Amino acid sequence: MTARLADIAAQAGVSEATVSRVLNGKPGVASTTRESVLAALDVLGYERPVKLRRRSAGLVGLITPELENPIFPALAQVIGQALTRQGYTPVLATQTPGGSTEDELTEMLVDRGVSGIIFVSGLHADTTADMQRYEKLRAQGVPFVLVDGFSPQVRAPFISPDDRAAMQLAVTHLVSLGHTRIGLALGPRRFVPVLRKIEGFIKAVHDQLGLSEREIESQLIQHSLYTLEGGQAAASALMDRGCTAVVCASDMMALGAIRAARQRGLEVPDDISVVGFDDSPLIAFTDPPLTTVRKPVPAMGQAAVRTLLEEIGGTPAPHSEFVFMPELVVRGSTAAGPVHTAS
């Protein structure tokens, strides 16, 4: 033990008595000196005494809708890693059909004394939901950040992708390939990201193809569910209306659109082009590899954590929306539109 004390004292440049005080958790040692001694322990390969090991800075809740869509685990991974690096312990709470609601999960996390909560694609994105739940949470003193979906009624920082720009990227790409009949398959209308994608899509199609807003709304937009089956149903309806290209609001829907095309004996991309949204893990390895609009997941996840930790630290970020630019990733599911020859 004496030899060990001498080694640590020499490494830290302090007396053995000081090392002893630090190891025994005694007061009267300057914080910089204490840190030098602990660093010396680490350098020499000694384990820190249990009571001196870095304690978790606290729990942070992460509430996601579900984990079947690969974009949610991808976002959860980025957020979890960023929290761990800052000394926090992430607690993942997932809503599943017939399982706990967002309110129940929130209550459970608050009861466990979390330092803060990150909500991903929660009720804040639903224009029909009561936003008072978030004001109640704020009144309880729990900091939180909301990802995907903005509401002016909630005083909190929001992190979003630019959904309008995403549609501009997808439509511009398809028009450049010669498509003039482009459909949009997306989820229920009540969600903010859906409304924004519709706005962006209508503007892009109107500006580039000259179609009226009424025609675009009635002929080229199909609402469904954010699932493979939902994409299949929506794409079928759009193909019935003569669409030669379909933009989907998620990669899962895009895979459904490809299935719908194949069921009709059509080839993707020779007969119909399909564009996804998210660039979920493994989507580059589908058949064909999916052209998609990449959601800036790493930047959004890190921003959500940074913003939340500022809130926890008492220097709140502005209660506004931080918007991140997506990018188009061109792969093998889009190609030149069909050439119409005069008969």
PDB file of N, CA and C in Angstrom, residues 261-306:
ATOM      1  N   ALA A 261     -45.539  -2.420 -57.372  1.00  0.00           N
ATOM      2  CA  ALA A 261     -45.158  -2.409 -58.794  1.00  0.00           C
ATOM      3  C   ALA A 261     -44.926  -3.833 -59.290  1.00  0.00           C
ATOM      4  N   ARG A 262     -44.218  -4.608 -58.492  1.00  0.00           N
ATOM      5  CA  ARG A 262     -43.896  -5.986 -58.914  1.00  0.00           C
ATOM      6  C   ARG A 262     -45.151  -6.849 -59.029  1.00  0.00           C
ATOM      7  N   GLN A 263     -46.107  -6.601 -58.165  1.00  0.00           N
ATOM      8  CA  GLN A 263     -47.352  -7.371 -58.241  1.00  0.00           C
ATOM      9  C   GLN A 263     -48.089  -7.112 -59.554  1.00  0.00           C
ATOM     10  N   ARG A 264     -47.808  -5.969 -60.177  1.00  0.00           N
ATOM     11  CA  ARG A 264     -48.429  -5.639 -61.467  1.00  0.00           C
ATOM     12  C   ARG A 264     -47.537  -6.062 -62.632  1.00  0.00           C
ATOM     13  N   GLY A 265     -46.430  -6.724 -62.305  1.00  0.00           N
ATOM     14  CA  GLY A 265     -45.518  -7.144 -63.361  1.00  0.00           C
ATOM     15  C   GLY A 265     -44.641  -6.016 -63.872  1.00  0.00           C
ATOM     16  N   LEU A 266     -44.537  -4.934 -63.099  1.00  0.00           N
ATOM     17  CA  LEU A 266     -43.718  -3.786 -63.498  1.00  0.00           C
ATOM     18  C   LEU A 266     -42.326  -3.882 -62.886  1.00  0.00           C
ATOM     19  N   GLU A 267     -41.351  -3.326 -63.577  1.00  0.00           N
ATOM     20  CA  GLU A 267     -39.973  -3.321 -63.093  1.00  0.00           C
ATOM     21  C   GLU A 267     -39.649  -1.942 -62.485  1.00  0.00           C
ATOM     22  N   VAL A 268     -38.952  -1.968 -61.345  1.00  0.00           N
ATOM     23  CA  VAL A 268     -38.428  -0.728 -60.752  1.00  0.00           C
ATOM     24  C   VAL A 268     -36.917  -0.740 -60.986  1.00  0.00           C
ATOM     25  N   PRO A 269     -36.342   0.254 -61.677  1.00  0.00           N
ATOM     26  CA  PRO A 269     -36.945   1.542 -62.053  1.00  0.00           C
ATOM     27  C   PRO A 269     -37.363   1.642 -63.519  1.00  0.00           C
ATOM     28  N   ASP A 270     -37.285   0.551 -64.297  1.00  0.00           N
ATOM     29  CA  ASP A 270     -37.543   0.669 -65.744  1.00  0.00           C
ATOM     30  C   ASP A 270     -38.953   1.169 -66.055  1.00  0.00           C
ATOM     31  N   ASP A 271     -39.947   0.646 -65.311  1.00  0.00           N
ATOM     32  CA  ASP A 271     -41.339   1.024 -65.579  1.00  0.00           C
ATOM     33  C   ASP A 271     -41.845   2.097 -64.623  1.00  0.00           C
ATOM     34  N   ILE A 272     -41.350   2.087 -63.407  1.00  0.00           N
ATOM     35  CA  ILE A 272     -41.788   3.081 -62.424  1.00  0.00           C
ATOM     36  C   ILE A 272     -40.630   3.381 -61.474  1.00  0.00           C
ATOM     37  N   SER A 273     -40.450   4.657 -61.151  1.00  0.00           N
ATOM     38  CA  SER A 273     -39.385   5.074 -60.229  1.00  0.00           C
ATOM     39  C   SER A 273     -39.960   5.271 -58.832  1.00  0.00           C
ATOM     40  N   VAL A 274     -39.156   4.942 -57.819  1.00  0.00           N
ATOM     41  CA  VAL A 274     -39.595   5.074 -56.420  1.00  0.00           C
ATOM     42  C   VAL A 274     -38.508   5.797 -55.623  1.00  0.00           C
ATOM     43  N   VAL A 275     -38.937   6.796 -54.830  1.00  0.00           N
ATOM     44  CA  VAL A 275     -38.027   7.526 -53.945  1.00  0.00           C
ATOM     45  C   VAL A 275     -38.518   7.371 -52.510  1.00  0.00           C
ATOM     46  N   GLY A 276     -37.608   7.044 -51.585  1.00  0.00           N
ATOM     47  CA  GLY A 276     -37.968   6.918 -50.179  1.00  0.00           C
ATOM     48  C   GLY A 276     -37.642   8.181 -49.392  1.00  0.00           C
ATOM     49  N   PHE A 277     -37.765   8.077 -48.076  1.00  0.00           N
ATOM     50  CA  PHE A 277     -37.402   9.188 -47.188  1.00  0.00           C
ATOM     51  C   PHE A 277     -36.899   8.596 -45.881  1.00  0.00           C
ATOM     52  N   ASP A 278     -35.749   9.010 -45.434  1.00  0.00           N
ATOM     53  CA  ASP A 278     -35.086   8.633 -44.174  1.00  0.00           C
ATOM     54  C   ASP A 278     -33.642   8.213 -44.432  1.00  0.00           C
ATOM     55  N   ASP A 279     -33.447   7.310 -45.401  1.00  0.00           N
ATOM     56  CA  ASP A 279     -32.184   6.582 -45.589  1.00  0.00           C
ATOM     57  C   ASP A 279     -31.881   5.772 -44.336  1.00  0.00           C
ATOM     58  N   SER A 280     -32.832   4.902 -44.006  1.00  0.00           N
ATOM     59  CA  SER A 280     -32.694   4.018 -42.845  1.00  0.00           C
ATOM     60  C   SER A 280     -31.509   3.078 -43.042  1.00  0.00           C
ATOM     61  N   PRO A 281     -30.966   2.527 -41.945  1.00  0.00           N
ATOM     62  CA  PRO A 281     -29.897   1.527 -42.072  1.00  0.00           C
ATOM     63  C   PRO A 281     -30.349   0.369 -42.969  1.00  0.00           C
ATOM     64  N   LEU A 282     -29.445  -0.148 -43.739  1.00  0.00           N
ATOM     65  CA  LEU A 282     -29.632  -1.297 -44.652  1.00  0.00           C
ATOM     66  C   LEU A 282     -30.409  -0.965 -45.916  1.00  0.00           C
ATOM     67  N   ILE A 283     -30.918   0.270 -46.044  1.00  0.00           N
ATOM     68  CA  ILE A 283     -31.776   0.569 -47.199  1.00  0.00           C
ATOM     69  C   ILE A 283     -30.965   0.606 -48.496  1.00  0.00           C
ATOM     70  N   ALA A 284     -29.646   0.785 -48.384  1.00  0.00           N
ATOM     71  CA  ALA A 284     -28.793   0.769 -49.581  1.00  0.00           C
ATOM     72  C   ALA A 284     -28.668  -0.637 -50.160  1.00  0.00           C
ATOM     73  N   PHE A 285     -29.108  -1.635 -49.381  1.00  0.00           N
ATOM     74  CA  PHE A 285     -28.909  -3.028 -49.803  1.00  0.00           C
ATOM     75  C   PHE A 285     -30.200  -3.701 -50.258  1.00  0.00           C
ATOM     76  N   THR A 286     -31.242  -2.910 -50.459  1.00  0.00           N
ATOM     77  CA  THR A 286     -32.499  -3.488 -50.944  1.00  0.00           C
ATOM     78  C   THR A 286     -32.363  -3.780 -52.434  1.00  0.00           C
ATOM     79  N   ASP A 287     -33.389  -4.389 -53.011  1.00  0.00           N
ATOM     80  CA  ASP A 287     -33.355  -4.717 -54.435  1.00  0.00           C
ATOM     81  C   ASP A 287     -34.527  -4.012 -55.126  1.00  0.00           C
ATOM     82  N   PRO A 288     -34.288  -2.997 -55.925  1.00  0.00           N
ATOM     83  CA  PRO A 288     -32.987  -2.350 -56.165  1.00  0.00           C
ATOM     84  C   PRO A 288     -32.605  -1.464 -54.971  1.00  0.00           C
ATOM     85  N   PRO A 289     -31.313  -1.066 -54.882  1.00  0.00           N
ATOM     86  CA  PRO A 289     -30.926  -0.136 -53.817  1.00  0.00           C
ATOM     87  C   PRO A 289     -31.773   1.138 -53.930  1.00  0.00           C
ATOM     88  N   LEU A 290     -32.310   1.602 -52.814  1.00  0.00           N
ATOM     89  CA  LEU A 290     -33.336   2.648 -52.845  1.00  0.00           C
ATOM     90  C   LEU A 290     -32.755   4.054 -52.952  1.00  0.00           C
ATOM     91  N   THR A 291     -33.239   4.793 -53.951  1.00  0.00           N
ATOM     92  CA  THR A 291     -32.997   6.244 -53.992  1.00  0.00           C
ATOM     93  C   THR A 291     -33.860   6.848 -52.892  1.00  0.00           C
ATOM     94  N   THR A 292     -33.285   7.695 -52.072  1.00  0.00           N
ATOM     95  CA  THR A 292     -34.037   8.213 -50.922  1.00  0.00           C
ATOM     96  C   THR A 292     -33.540   9.593 -50.526  1.00  0.00           C
ATOM     97  N   VAL A 293     -34.348  10.282 -49.746  1.00  0.00           N
ATOM     98  CA  VAL A 293     -33.926  11.567 -49.190  1.00  0.00           C
ATOM     99  C   VAL A 293     -33.447  11.293 -47.768  1.00  0.00           C
ATOM    100  N   ARG A 294     -32.165  11.538 -47.546  1.00  0.00           N
ATOM    101  CA  ARG A 294     -31.555  11.174 -46.259  1.00  0.00           C
ATOM    102  C   ARG A 294     -31.908  12.192 -45.175  1.00  0.00           C
ATOM    103  N   LYS A 295     -32.500  11.669 -44.126  1.00  0.00           N
ATOM    104  CA  LYS A 295     -32.777  12.497 -42.952  1.00  0.00           C
ATOM    105  C   LYS A 295     -31.458  12.682 -42.195  1.00  0.00           C
ATOM    106  N   PRO A 296     -31.125  13.894 -41.772  1.00  0.00           N
ATOM    107  CA  PRO A 296     -29.830  14.112 -41.113  1.00  0.00           C
ATOM    108  C   PRO A 296     -29.840  13.621 -39.658  1.00  0.00           C
ATOM    109  N   VAL A 297     -29.928  12.299 -39.500  1.00  0.00           N
ATOM    110  CA  VAL A 297     -30.102  11.695 -38.168  1.00  0.00           C
ATOM    111  C   VAL A 297     -28.964  12.021 -37.187  1.00  0.00           C
ATOM    112  N   PRO A 298     -27.682  11.863 -37.578  1.00  0.00           N
ATOM    113  CA  PRO A 298     -26.624  12.168 -36.599  1.00  0.00           C
ATOM    114  C   PRO A 298     -26.677  13.613 -36.109  1.00  0.00           C
ATOM    115  N   ALA A 299     -26.847  14.556 -37.036  1.00  0.00           N
ATOM    116  CA  ALA A 299     -26.899  15.971 -36.654  1.00  0.00           C
ATOM    117  C   ALA A 299     -28.113  16.266 -35.779  1.00  0.00           C
ATOM    118  N   MET A 300     -29.262  15.680 -36.128  1.00  0.00           N
ATOM    119  CA  MET A 300     -30.482  15.922 -35.352  1.00  0.00           C
ATOM    120  C   MET A 300     -30.373  15.323 -33.947  1.00  0.00           C
ATOM    121  N   GLY A 301     -29.853  14.082 -33.864  1.00  0.00           N
ATOM    122  CA  GLY A 301     -29.722  13.426 -32.558  1.00  0.00           C
ATOM    123  C   GLY A 301     -28.767  14.159 -31.634  1.00  0.00           C
ATOM    124  N   GLN A 302     -27.630  14.582 -32.190  1.00  0.00           N
ATOM    125  CA  GLN A 302     -26.649  15.288 -31.365  1.00  0.00           C
ATOM    126  C   GLN A 302     -27.188  16.650 -30.933  1.00  0.00           C
ATOM    127  N   ALA A 303     -27.920  17.313 -31.838  1.00  0.00           N
ATOM    128  CA  ALA A 303     -28.505  18.616 -31.492  1.00  0.00           C
ATOM    129  C   ALA A 303     -29.558  18.460 -30.388  1.00  0.00           C
ATOM    130  N   ALA A 304     -30.335  17.383 -30.453  1.00  0.00           N
ATOM    131  CA  ALA A 304     -31.358  17.143 -29.430  1.00  0.00           C
ATOM    132  C   ALA A 304     -30.707  16.991 -28.056  1.00  0.00           C
ATOM    133  N   VAL A 305     -29.608  16.231 -27.996  1.00  0.00           N
ATOM    134  CA  VAL A 305     -28.911  16.012 -26.720  1.00  0.00           C
ATOM    135  C   VAL A 305     -28.269  17.305 -26.228  1.00  0.00           C
ATOM    136  N   ARG A 306     -27.579  17.995 -27.130  1.00  0.00           N
ATOM    137  CA  ARG A 306     -26.904  19.246 -26.741  1.00  0.00           C
ATOM    138  C   ARG A 306     -27.927  20.253 -26.191  1.00  0.00           C
TER     139      ARG A 306
END
